[in-house]
CSV table of C-alpha atoms in Angstrom, one decimal:
chain,number,residue,atom,x,y,z
A,1,MET,CA,79.7,33.7,70.5
A,2,ASP,CA,76.9,31.6,69.4
A,3,SER,CA,74.3,33.4,70.7
A,4,LEU,CA,75.7,36.9,69.7
A,5,GLU,CA,76.7,35.8,66.4
A,6,ARG,CA,72.8,34.4,66.1
A,7,GLN,CA,71.6,37.7,67.4
A,8,HIS,CA,73.8,39.7,64.7
A,9,ASN,CA,72.1,37.6,62.1
A,10,SER,CA,68.5,38.0,63.0
A,11,ALA,CA,68.9,41.5,63.3
A,12,ALA,CA,70.8,41.6,60.1
A,13,ASP,CA,67.8,39.6,58.4
A,14,SER,CA,65.4,42.0,60.0
A,15,GLU,CA,67.1,45.0,58.5
A,16,GLU,CA,66.7,43.3,55.1
A,17,LEU,CA,63.5,42.1,55.2
A,18,LEU,CA,62.6,45.7,56.2
A,19,LEU,CA,64.4,46.9,53.7
A,20,LEU,CA,62.8,44.6,51.0
A,21,GLN,CA,59.1,45.6,51.9
A,22,LYS,CA,60.1,49.1,51.7
A,23,GLN,CA,61.3,48.6,48.1
A,24,GLN,CA,58.1,46.5,47.6
A,25,ALA,CA,55.9,49.0,48.9
A,26,LEU,CA,57.4,52.2,46.5
A,27,LEU,CA,57.7,49.5,43.8
A,28,LEU,CA,53.3,48.8,44.5
A,29,THR,CA,53.0,52.7,45.2
A,30,ASP,CA,54.5,53.4,41.4
A,31,GLN,CA,52.8,50.8,39.7
A,32,LEU,CA,49.7,52.2,40.8
A,33,ALA,CA,50.3,55.4,40.2
A,34,GLY,CA,51.0,53.9,36.2
A,35,LYS,CA,47.8,52.1,36.4
A,36,HIS,CA,45.9,55.6,37.3
A,37,LEU,CA,48.0,57.7,34.4
A,38,GLN,CA,46.9,54.6,31.9
A,39,GLN,CA,43.0,54.9,33.0
A,40,GLN,CA,43.5,59.0,32.8
A,41,LEU,CA,44.6,58.0,29.4
A,42,ARG,CA,42.1,56.4,27.8
A,43,PRO,CA,39.1,57.7,26.2
A,44,GLN,CA,35.6,58.4,27.8
A,45,THR,CA,33.7,55.5,28.0
A,46,PRO,CA,30.7,55.6,27.0
A,47,TRP,CA,31.5,58.1,23.9
A,48,GLN,CA,28.7,59.6,21.9
A,49,ALA,CA,29.3,60.9,18.6
A,50,GLN,CA,27.8,61.0,15.1
A,51,GLY,CA,25.2,58.5,16.0
A,52,LEU,CA,27.5,56.3,17.0
A,53,THR,CA,27.9,54.8,20.9
A,54,PHE,CA,31.6,53.7,21.9
A,55,GLU,CA,32.6,51.6,24.9
A,56,HIS,CA,35.4,49.8,26.4
A,57,CYS,CA,36.7,48.2,28.9
A,58,VAL,CA,40.2,47.2,30.2
A,59,VAL,CA,41.3,44.3,32.4
A,60,PRO,CA,45.1,44.5,33.5
A,61,ALA,CA,46.7,40.9,34.3
A,62,LEU,CA,48.1,43.0,37.3
A,63,TYR,CA,48.5,46.6,37.6
A,64,LEU,CA,49.8,48.1,33.9
A,65,THR,CA,48.6,46.5,30.7
A,66,GLY,CA,50.1,46.6,27.3
A,67,ASP,CA,46.4,46.5,25.9
A,68,SER,CA,45.7,49.7,24.1
A,69,LEU,CA,42.7,51.3,22.5
A,70,ASP,CA,41.4,55.0,21.5
A,71,TYR,CA,38.8,56.8,19.7
A,72,PHE,CA,38.4,60.1,18.5
A,73,GLU,CA,37.2,62.4,15.1
A,74,LEU,CA,39.9,63.2,13.0
A,75,PRO,CA,40.0,67.0,11.1
A,76,ASP,CA,37.9,65.8,8.6
A,77,GLY,CA,35.1,64.7,10.7
A,78,ARG,CA,35.8,61.0,10.0
A,79,ILE,CA,36.1,58.8,13.3
A,80,LEU,CA,39.2,56.8,13.8
A,81,LEU,CA,39.4,54.1,16.3
A,82,TYR,CA,41.6,51.5,17.6
A,83,LEU,CA,42.5,48.3,19.7
A,84,ALA,CA,46.1,47.3,20.1
A,85,ASP,CA,47.9,44.6,22.3
A,86,VAL,CA,51.9,45.2,22.7
A,87,ALA,CA,53.8,42.0,23.1
A,88,GLY,CA,54.9,41.4,26.3
A,89,SER,CA,53.1,42.4,29.8
A,90,GLY,CA,54.4,45.0,32.5
A,91,THR,CA,56.1,48.2,32.5
A,92,ALA,CA,57.9,48.1,29.1
A,93,ALA,CA,54.5,47.1,27.5
A,94,ALA,CA,52.6,49.9,29.2
A,95,LEU,CA,55.5,52.5,28.0
A,96,ILE,CA,54.9,51.3,24.1
A,97,SER,CA,51.3,51.4,24.8
A,98,MET,CA,51.5,55.3,25.7
A,99,LEU,CA,53.6,55.4,23.1
A,100,LEU,CA,51.2,54.4,20.5
A,101,LYS,CA,48.4,56.7,21.5
A,102,SER,CA,51.0,59.6,21.0
A,103,ILE,CA,51.8,58.5,17.7
A,104,VAL,CA,48.2,57.4,16.5
A,105,ARG,CA,46.9,61.3,17.8
A,106,SER,CA,49.8,63.1,16.4
A,107,TYR,CA,49.9,61.5,12.9
A,108,SER,CA,46.3,61.8,12.7
A,109,PHE,CA,46.5,65.8,13.3
A,110,THR,CA,49.0,66.7,11.6
A,111,ALA,CA,48.9,64.4,8.0
A,112,GLY,CA,45.2,64.3,8.3
A,113,LEU,CA,45.4,68.0,8.1
A,114,ALA,CA,47.5,67.3,4.4
A,115,GLU,CA,46.2,64.5,3.4
A,116,GLU,CA,43.5,62.0,3.6
A,117,ILE,CA,44.2,59.0,6.2
A,118,THR,CA,43.2,55.5,6.0
A,119,PRO,CA,43.9,52.9,8.5
A,120,ALA,CA,46.6,51.2,6.0
A,121,SER,CA,48.6,54.4,5.6
A,122,MET,CA,48.3,54.5,9.9
A,123,LEU,CA,49.7,51.0,10.2
A,124,THR,CA,52.2,51.9,7.5
A,125,TYR,CA,53.7,54.8,9.6
A,126,LEU,CA,53.5,53.1,12.9
A,127,ASN,CA,55.4,50.4,11.2
A,128,GLN,CA,58.1,53.1,10.4
A,129,ARG,CA,58.1,54.8,13.6
A,130,LEU,CA,58.2,51.9,15.7
A,131,LEU,CA,61.6,50.4,13.9
A,132,THR,CA,63.2,53.9,15.2
A,133,TYR,CA,63.2,53.1,18.6
A,134,ASP,CA,64.8,49.7,18.3
A,135,SER,CA,62.2,48.6,21.4
A,136,ASP,CA,62.5,44.8,20.3
A,137,ARG,CA,58.6,45.0,20.8
A,138,HIS,CA,55.7,44.4,18.4
A,139,ILE,CA,52.5,45.4,18.2
A,140,THR,CA,49.0,43.9,16.9
A,141,LEU,CA,46.2,45.7,16.2
A,142,ILE,CA,43.0,46.8,14.3
A,143,CYS,CA,42.7,50.1,12.7
A,144,MET,CA,39.5,51.6,11.6
A,145,ILE,CA,37.9,54.5,10.3
A,146,ILE,CA,34.4,55.4,9.7
A,147,ASN,CA,32.7,58.0,7.9
A,148,THR,CA,29.1,58.5,8.9
A,149,GLN,CA,28.4,61.0,6.0
A,150,GLU,CA,29.0,58.4,3.1
A,151,ASN,CA,27.8,55.2,5.7
A,152,THR,CA,31.4,53.0,5.3
A,153,LEU,CA,33.5,51.5,7.6
A,154,GLN,CA,37.3,50.6,6.3
A,155,TRP,CA,39.8,48.8,8.4
A,156,SER,CA,43.0,47.2,8.5
A,157,ALA,CA,44.4,44.3,10.7
A,158,ALA,CA,48.2,43.9,11.8
A,159,GLY,CA,48.8,40.3,12.8
A,160,HIS,CA,45.7,40.8,15.4
A,161,LEU,CA,43.6,38.2,17.0
A,162,PRO,CA,40.9,37.6,17.5
A,163,SER,CA,39.0,39.8,14.1
A,164,PRO,CA,36.5,42.3,14.8
A,165,ILE,CA,32.8,40.7,14.9
A,166,LEU,CA,30.3,42.7,13.1
A,167,TYR,CA,26.8,42.2,14.4
A,168,SER,CA,23.3,43.2,12.8
A,169,ALA,CA,19.8,42.0,12.3
A,170,GLY,CA,20.6,39.0,14.7
A,171,HIS,CA,24.0,37.5,13.0
A,172,ALA,CA,27.6,38.0,14.1
A,173,GLU,CA,30.3,37.7,11.6
A,174,PHE,CA,34.2,38.2,11.8
A,175,LEU,CA,35.5,40.8,9.4
A,176,ALA,CA,38.4,39.6,7.1
A,177,GLY,CA,41.8,41.0,7.4
A,178,GLN,CA,45.5,39.8,7.5
A,179,GLY,CA,48.9,41.8,8.1
A,180,GLN,CA,52.0,41.6,9.9
A,181,PRO,CA,52.2,43.2,13.2
A,182,VAL,CA,53.8,46.9,13.4
A,183,GLY,CA,57.6,47.0,14.2
A,184,MET,CA,58.7,43.9,13.1
A,185,PHE,CA,59.7,44.1,9.8
A,186,GLU,CA,60.4,46.6,7.5
A,187,GLN,CA,59.1,46.2,4.1
A,188,VAL,CA,55.7,45.7,4.9
A,189,SER,CA,52.3,46.4,3.1
A,190,TYR,CA,48.9,46.5,4.7
A,191,VAL,CA,45.7,46.5,3.0
A,192,ASP,CA,42.4,48.4,3.5
A,193,GLU,CA,39.3,46.9,3.6
A,194,GLN,CA,35.6,48.5,3.4
A,195,LEU,CA,32.1,47.8,3.8
A,196,GLN,CA,28.9,49.6,3.6
A,197,LEU,CA,27.7,49.9,7.5
A,198,PRO,CA,24.0,48.8,8.3
A,199,GLN,CA,21.8,50.9,10.0
A,200,ALA,CA,21.4,49.0,13.1
A,201,PHE,CA,24.9,47.2,13.9
A,202,SER,CA,27.9,46.8,17.1
A,203,LEU,CA,30.7,45.9,15.9
A,204,SER,CA,33.1,44.3,18.8
A,205,LEU,CA,37.0,44.3,19.2
A,206,PHE,CA,39.0,42.3,22.0
A,207,SER,CA,42.4,41.8,22.8
A,208,ASP,CA,43.7,37.9,22.7
A,209,GLY,CA,43.4,37.9,26.3
A,210,ILE,CA,39.5,37.4,26.2
A,211,PHE,CA,40.2,34.0,25.3
A,212,ASP,CA,41.6,33.4,29.3
A,213,VAL,CA,38.0,33.8,30.0
A,214,GLN,CA,36.5,31.3,27.9
A,215,PRO,CA,35.6,27.8,28.5
A,216,GLN,CA,36.8,26.0,25.0
A,217,ASP,CA,40.3,24.0,25.4
A,218,SER,CA,42.1,25.7,22.4
A,219,LEU,CA,42.3,29.5,20.7
A,220,VAL,CA,40.8,28.3,17.8
A,221,GLY,CA,37.8,26.9,19.9
A,222,SER,CA,37.8,30.3,21.6
A,223,GLU,CA,37.7,32.7,18.9
A,224,ALA,CA,35.4,30.5,16.8
A,225,ALA,CA,32.6,30.8,20.0
A,226,LEU,CA,33.0,34.5,19.7
A,227,PRO,CA,30.1,35.2,16.9
A,228,ALA,CA,27.4,33.2,18.7
A,229,LEU,CA,28.2,34.8,21.9
A,230,ILE,CA,27.8,38.2,20.4
A,231,SER,CA,24.6,37.3,18.7
A,232,ALA,CA,23.1,35.9,22.2
A,233,ALA,CA,23.9,39.4,23.4
A,234,GLN,CA,22.4,41.1,20.4
A,235,GLY,CA,25.2,43.0,20.4
A,236,GLU,CA,25.0,45.2,23.3
A,237,TYR,CA,28.2,46.2,25.8
A,238,ALA,CA,26.7,45.3,29.0
A,239,GLN,CA,25.5,41.8,27.6
A,240,ILE,CA,28.8,41.0,26.4
A,241,VAL,CA,30.8,42.1,29.7
A,242,GLN,CA,28.3,40.0,31.5
A,243,ARG,CA,28.3,36.7,29.3
A,244,LEU,CA,32.1,36.8,29.5
A,245,GLY,CA,32.4,38.0,33.1
A,246,LEU,CA,34.5,41.0,32.8
A,247,ALA,CA,33.0,43.2,35.6
A,248,ASN,CA,34.9,40.4,38.3
A,249,CYS,CA,38.1,39.2,36.5
A,250,SER,CA,41.2,40.0,38.5
A,251,ASN,CA,44.7,37.8,38.6
A,252,MET,CA,44.4,37.1,35.2
A,253,PRO,CA,47.1,35.5,32.9
A,254,ASP,CA,47.0,38.1,30.2
A,255,ASP,CA,45.6,41.7,29.9
A,256,ILE,CA,42.2,41.9,28.2
A,257,ALA,CA,40.6,44.8,26.0
A,258,MET,CA,37.5,45.2,24.6
A,259,LEU,CA,35.6,47.6,22.9
A,260,VAL,CA,32.3,48.1,21.5
A,261,LEU,CA,30.6,50.5,18.9
A,262,SER,CA,27.1,50.8,17.9
A,263,ARG,CA,24.5,52.3,16.4
A,264,ASN,CA,20.6,52.1,16.6
A,265,LEU,CA,21.0,48.5,18.8
A,266,ALA,CA,17.3,49.5,20.7
């Protein structure tokens, strides 16, 4: 009887193992399909418009990512861009990041026909919309609008780290800006910042996963080291990728996203 019982248990264990392997294979297939969809939804890189070059890379911690970015021309000819980081990771964060893209695009091409959108008005609208979903997921992000006719950069921040870094004439510095993440609180206000753009510059945006590839021991130290790294790379996308080792990243603890826009660097 003991022998028969052991055989029975062994067969049951084998069936359970086979079922588990099938479930894992299906899950992996779904994850890879989701990863491909996210890649397809991202904007072209590099993308050139109105004398500007936009380049980006996204490194998921596993397959799906809650980091999101986009850039496109508004109906009035200005260019909007954002980089966002959804709280958490995995499928839920990935779905919210795709919802974010849909909301931003929809608002840009509906409200944008009737009024002049600003980064702060976009963040305010996003906050209102996300609260209606009751998703329990907040988002940090930087939203920017470039007017090449007036040569201005306008931006607003929603609790995002690190801050954007502007490089010009051999010098890199953080752009100021504070604000609460979107999707957390109802009574939130956002502020538009603005500056005149240099004729030659680059602007680098990162998600906080970038801190995981830096050698510094603290978040503060990692953030403080970024402008020097950008300066050493002369603001160039390829050099920044190389110095941060982003081309060879894998199995990171957090998603990583980077967006660099530039003009007349050569």
